[in-house]
Coordinates of C-alpha atoms in Angstrom, one line a residue:
M1 CA 0.0 0.0 0.0
S2 CA 2.8 2.5 0.9
G3 CA 5.1 0.8 -1.5
A4 CA 6.4 -1.6 1.2
T5 CA 4.8 -4.6 -0.5
L6 CA 7.2 -4.1 -3.4
A7 CA 10.2 -3.0 -1.3
T8 CA 10.4 -5.5 1.6
G9 CA 10.7 -9.2 2.0
P10 CA 13.4 -11.8 2.6
R11 CA 16.5 -11.5 0.5
I12 CA 17.9 -14.6 -1.1
P13 CA 21.7 -14.8 -0.4
K14 CA 23.8 -14.5 -3.4
H15 CA 26.3 -17.2 -4.3
V16 CA 28.1 -15.7 -7.2
D17 CA 31.1 -18.0 -7.0
R18 CA 29.1 -21.3 -7.1
E19 CA 26.2 -20.4 -9.3
T20 CA 26.0 -19.5 -12.9
H21 CA 24.0 -16.5 -14.1
G22 CA 21.2 -18.6 -15.5
E23 CA 20.9 -20.8 -12.4
K24 CA 20.8 -17.7 -10.2
F25 CA 18.2 -15.9 -12.2
D26 CA 16.0 -18.9 -12.4
R27 CA 15.5 -19.1 -8.7
R28 CA 12.3 -17.7 -7.2
A29 CA 12.0 -15.9 -3.9
P30 CA 10.0 -17.8 -1.3
D31 CA 6.8 -16.4 0.2
S32 CA 7.6 -13.6 2.6
G33 CA 6.6 -13.9 6.2
G34 CA 5.5 -11.2 8.5
L35 CA 4.8 -8.2 6.3
G36 CA 4.3 -10.4 3.2
G37 CA 1.7 -12.5 5.2
I38 CA -0.1 -9.3 6.0
M39 CA 0.0 -7.5 2.6
G40 CA 1.1 -10.0 0.0
S41 CA -1.0 -13.1 0.4
L42 CA -4.5 -12.0 1.6
R43 CA -6.5 -13.2 -1.3
V44 CA -9.8 -12.4 0.6
I45 CA -8.7 -8.7 0.8
E46 CA -7.8 -8.7 -2.8
L47 CA -11.3 -9.9 -3.8
Q48 CA -12.8 -7.3 -1.5
L49 CA -10.6 -4.6 -3.1
V50 CA -11.9 -5.6 -6.5
A51 CA -15.5 -5.4 -5.2
F52 CA -14.8 -1.9 -3.7
I53 CA -13.3 -0.8 -7.0
I54 CA -16.3 -1.9 -9.0
V55 CA -18.7 -0.3 -6.5
F56 CA -16.8 3.0 -6.4
S57 CA -16.6 3.1 -10.2
A58 CA -20.3 2.5 -10.6
S59 CA -21.4 4.9 -7.8
G60 CA -20.4 8.0 -9.7
L61 CA -18.5 9.3 -6.6
V62 CA -15.1 9.1 -8.2
P63 CA -14.0 11.8 -10.7
I64 CA -13.3 10.8 -14.3
V65 CA -9.6 11.8 -13.9
D66 CA -9.2 9.3 -11.0
L67 CA -11.0 6.6 -12.9
A68 CA -8.7 7.0 -15.9
F69 CA -5.5 7.3 -13.8
P70 CA -5.1 3.6 -13.0
V71 CA -5.6 2.7 -16.7
F72 CA -3.1 5.2 -17.8
L73 CA -0.6 4.1 -15.1
T74 CA -1.0 0.4 -16.1
V75 CA -0.3 1.1 -19.8
Y76 CA 2.6 3.4 -18.8
S77 CA 4.1 0.7 -16.6
F78 CA 4.1 -1.9 -19.4
L79 CA 5.7 0.6 -21.7
L80 CA 8.4 1.4 -19.2
S81 CA 9.1 -2.2 -18.6
G82 CA 9.3 -3.1 -22.2
L83 CA 11.1 -0.1 -23.7
V84 CA 13.1 1.5 -20.9
F85 CA 13.6 -0.8 -18.0
P86 CA 13.4 -4.4 -19.1
N87 CA 13.3 -7.1 -16.4
Y88 CA 16.5 -9.2 -16.2
G89 CA 14.8 -11.8 -14.2
N90 CA 16.8 -11.6 -11.0
P91 CA 14.4 -12.3 -8.0
E92 CA 17.1 -11.4 -5.5
S93 CA 16.8 -7.7 -6.3
L94 CA 13.0 -7.4 -6.2
Q95 CA 13.1 -6.9 -2.5
V96 CA 15.2 -3.8 -1.7
F97 CA 14.6 -3.5 2.0
K98 CA 14.5 -6.0 4.9
G99 CA 11.3 -5.4 6.8
N100 CA 12.2 -5.2 10.5
R101 CA 9.7 -5.0 13.4
L102 CA 9.5 -1.2 13.4
F103 CA 8.9 -1.0 9.7
Q104 CA 6.2 -3.6 9.9
V105 CA 4.4 -1.5 12.5
Y106 CA 4.8 1.5 10.2
V107 CA 3.1 -0.5 7.4
V108 CA 0.3 -1.8 9.6
V109 CA -0.4 1.7 10.9
G110 CA -0.6 3.0 7.3
T111 CA -3.0 0.1 6.5
V112 CA -5.3 1.0 9.3
I113 CA -5.2 4.8 8.7
G114 CA -5.3 4.7 4.9
L115 CA -7.6 1.7 4.2
F116 CA -9.7 0.4 7.1
L117 CA -10.7 3.6 8.8
P118 CA -11.5 5.5 5.6
L119 CA -13.6 2.5 4.6
A120 CA -15.5 2.7 7.9
Y121 CA -15.8 6.5 7.4
V122 CA -17.4 6.0 3.9
L123 CA -19.8 3.3 5.2
G124 CA -20.7 5.6 8.1
G125 CA -21.3 8.4 5.7
F126 CA -23.8 6.2 3.8
A127 CA -25.5 5.2 7.0
R128 CA -25.8 8.9 8.1
N129 CA -26.7 10.1 4.6
D130 CA -23.7 12.4 4.6
Q131 CA -23.0 12.6 0.9
E132 CA -20.4 15.3 1.2
A133 CA -18.2 13.1 3.5
V134 CA -18.6 10.1 1.2
R135 CA -17.8 12.1 -1.9
A136 CA -14.7 13.6 -0.2
A137 CA -13.2 10.4 1.0
T138 CA -14.1 8.0 -1.9
P139 CA -11.4 9.2 -4.4
H140 CA -8.6 8.5 -2.0
L141 CA -10.0 5.1 -1.1
F142 CA -10.5 4.2 -4.7
L143 CA -7.0 5.0 -5.7
L144 CA -5.5 3.3 -2.6
S145 CA -7.6 0.1 -3.4
F146 CA -6.2 0.1 -6.9
Q147 CA -2.7 0.6 -5.6
V148 CA -2.9 -2.2 -3.1
L149 CA -4.3 -4.5 -5.7
S150 CA -1.6 -3.6 -8.2
E151 CA 1.2 -4.0 -5.7
N152 CA 0.0 -7.4 -4.6
L153 CA -0.3 -8.6 -8.2
I154 CA 3.1 -7.2 -9.2
A155 CA 4.8 -8.7 -6.1
G156 CA 3.2 -12.1 -6.9
L157 CA 3.9 -12.2 -10.6
N158 CA 7.4 -10.5 -10.8
I159 CA 6.6 -9.1 -14.2
F160 CA 8.2 -5.7 -13.8
S161 CA 11.7 -4.6 -13.1
V162 CA 12.8 -2.9 -9.9
P163 CA 12.6 0.7 -11.2
V164 CA 9.0 0.2 -12.5
R165 CA 8.0 -1.4 -9.2
A166 CA 9.5 1.7 -7.4
L167 CA 7.8 4.2 -9.6
L168 CA 4.3 2.6 -9.3
P169 CA 3.7 3.6 -5.6
I170 CA 5.4 7.0 -6.1
L171 CA 3.0 7.9 -8.9
Y172 CA 0.0 6.6 -7.1
S173 CA 0.9 8.4 -3.9
T174 CA 1.5 11.6 -5.8
R175 CA -2.0 11.5 -7.3
R176 CA -3.6 10.6 -4.0
L177 CA -2.1 13.6 -2.3
F178 CA -4.3 15.8 -4.5
S179 CA -7.3 13.7 -3.4
L180 CA -6.3 14.0 0.2
S181 CA -5.9 17.7 0.0
D182 CA -9.5 18.0 -1.3
W183 CA -10.6 15.8 1.6
V184 CA -8.8 18.0 4.1
V185 CA -10.3 21.1 2.7
N186 CA -13.8 19.6 2.8
T187 CA -13.5 18.5 6.4
W188 CA -11.7 21.5 7.9
V189 CA -12.9 24.4 5.7
V190 CA -16.1 23.5 4.0
K191 CA -17.8 21.6 6.8
K192 CA -18.5 23.8 9.8
I193 CA -19.6 22.9 13.3
G194 CA -22.7 24.7 14.3
V195 CA -23.5 26.2 17.6
E196 CA -26.4 23.9 18.5
V197 CA -25.1 20.6 17.1
A198 CA -25.6 17.2 18.6
L199 CA -22.6 15.5 20.3
Q200 CA -22.8 12.6 17.8
D201 CA -22.7 15.0 14.8
E202 CA -19.7 16.9 16.3
T203 CA -17.9 13.6 17.0
W204 CA -18.5 12.6 13.4
I205 CA -17.1 15.8 12.0
W206 CA -14.0 15.6 14.2
F207 CA -13.5 12.0 13.2
G208 CA -13.5 13.0 9.5
R209 CA -11.1 15.9 10.3
V210 CA -8.6 13.8 12.2
L211 CA -8.7 11.0 9.7
S212 CA -8.2 13.2 6.7
A213 CA -5.3 15.1 8.4
A214 CA -3.7 11.8 9.5
N215 CA -3.8 10.4 6.0
A216 CA -2.4 13.6 4.5
I217 CA 0.5 13.6 7.0
Y218 CA 1.2 9.9 6.8
Y219 CA 1.3 9.7 3.0
T220 CA 3.3 12.9 2.6
I221 CA 5.9 11.5 4.9
N222 CA 5.7 8.2 3.1
L223 CA 6.3 9.8 -0.3
F224 CA 9.0 12.4 0.6
V225 CA 10.8 10.5 3.3
F226 CA 10.6 6.8 2.3
L227 CA 9.7 6.3 -1.3
I228 CA 11.7 9.1 -3.1
P229 CA 14.9 9.4 -1.0
M230 CA 15.2 5.8 0.1
F231 CA 13.3 3.3 -2.0
L232 CA 13.8 4.8 -5.4
P233 CA 17.7 5.2 -5.3
R234 CA 18.2 1.7 -4.0
A235 CA 15.9 0.4 -6.7
F236 CA 17.9 2.0 -9.4
E237 CA 21.2 1.0 -7.8
T238 CA 20.2 -2.7 -7.7
Y239 CA 18.8 -2.5 -11.2
F240 CA 21.9 -1.1 -12.8
E241 CA 24.1 -3.5 -10.9
D242 CA 22.0 -6.4 -12.3
R243 CA 22.1 -5.0 -15.8
A244 CA 25.9 -4.6 -15.6
N245 CA 26.3 -8.2 -14.4
F246 CA 23.9 -9.5 -17.1
H247 CA 25.9 -7.8 -19.9
K248 CA 29.2 -8.9 -18.3
E249 CA 28.1 -12.5 -18.2
H250 CA 26.4 -12.4 -21.6
P251 CA 28.7 -10.5 -23.9
K252 CA 27.4 -9.7 -27.4
Q253 CA 28.8 -12.1 -30.0
E254 CA 30.5 -10.5 -33.0
K255 CA 28.7 -11.2 -36.3
S256 CA 30.6 -12.4 -39.3
Y257 CA 30.8 -9.8 -42.0
M258 CA 31.3 -12.4 -44.9
P259 CA 28.5 -14.9 -44.7
S260 CA 28.8 -17.8 -47.1
L261 CA 26.3 -18.2 -49.8
P262 CA 24.1 -21.4 -49.9
G263 CA 25.5 -24.1 -52.0
K264 CA 28.9 -22.5 -52.4
I265 CA 32.2 -23.1 -50.6
P266 CA 33.1 -20.0 -48.5
V267 CA 36.2 -18.3 -49.8
P268 CA 38.8 -17.3 -47.2
S269 CA 38.9 -13.7 -48.1
L270 CA 41.3 -12.8 -45.3
L271 CA 44.2 -14.9 -46.7
K272 CA 46.8 -12.9 -48.6
K273 CA 47.6 -14.1 -52.2
D274 CA 51.0 -13.9 -53.7
D275 CA 51.3 -10.9 -56.0
P276 CA 52.9 -12.1 -59.4
T277 CA 54.3 -8.6 -60.1
K278 CA 56.4 -8.8 -56.9
E279 CA 57.9 -12.1 -58.1
K280 CA 58.9 -10.6 -61.4
K281 CA 60.6 -7.6 -59.7
A282 CA 62.5 -10.0 -57.5
E283 CA 63.9 -11.9 -60.5

């Protein structure tokens, strides 16, 4: 969700001296425990995310720009993977970070703040018939659901190279910051607390304010402190290292410039023939 699904997991130890390049690249990383068990292999949550995406798309609460953004990003990711950053098939480099306890807590907190609580807020908005609250929080929840689903699919299939896997959560997070800013403006500026307001209504308004502010703060820190300065440079570093090793172990073969014609004996053109004029001069 915060890009950690693509960035963390157990690293496979490298055995460069004992393994060939082909054997090393054919290995597959095992299923990650801890963080991977939370975010990578929950098929039930993935099915629920698909259901949320369909419901949000059909409800008319998501702007057209946000509906088209995942489609554009999917096509753009395939173009980057095929034309700019091809995958060299090294599963050892797909996990850039080792997820420790503190980092797992950070990811779980982001999951609760960014996914579960906004979902409860949207469902509560439907129950209270608060269309403004639902319309303000739905774009963020829609984009986050698409991001989680994309990260889980990419982490399971290993179809993209490390730079593409790093750029995916960065682009999603950048777009979601605009949706979060609209949500913050709606809860803190547009929605006012009246003088004679019930305690339940005031609690509901403050719940939306705190939740929108917490999401904006968390994902701003996640983008500008974790993804861009930490995850992205390490992803490019491991990618260029793998590319250099691949070209080193698979050098380009020189092509013959004088191919032989079919049915004819190739003539050794590089052999020097004796010049008859030189023999006459010698005599």
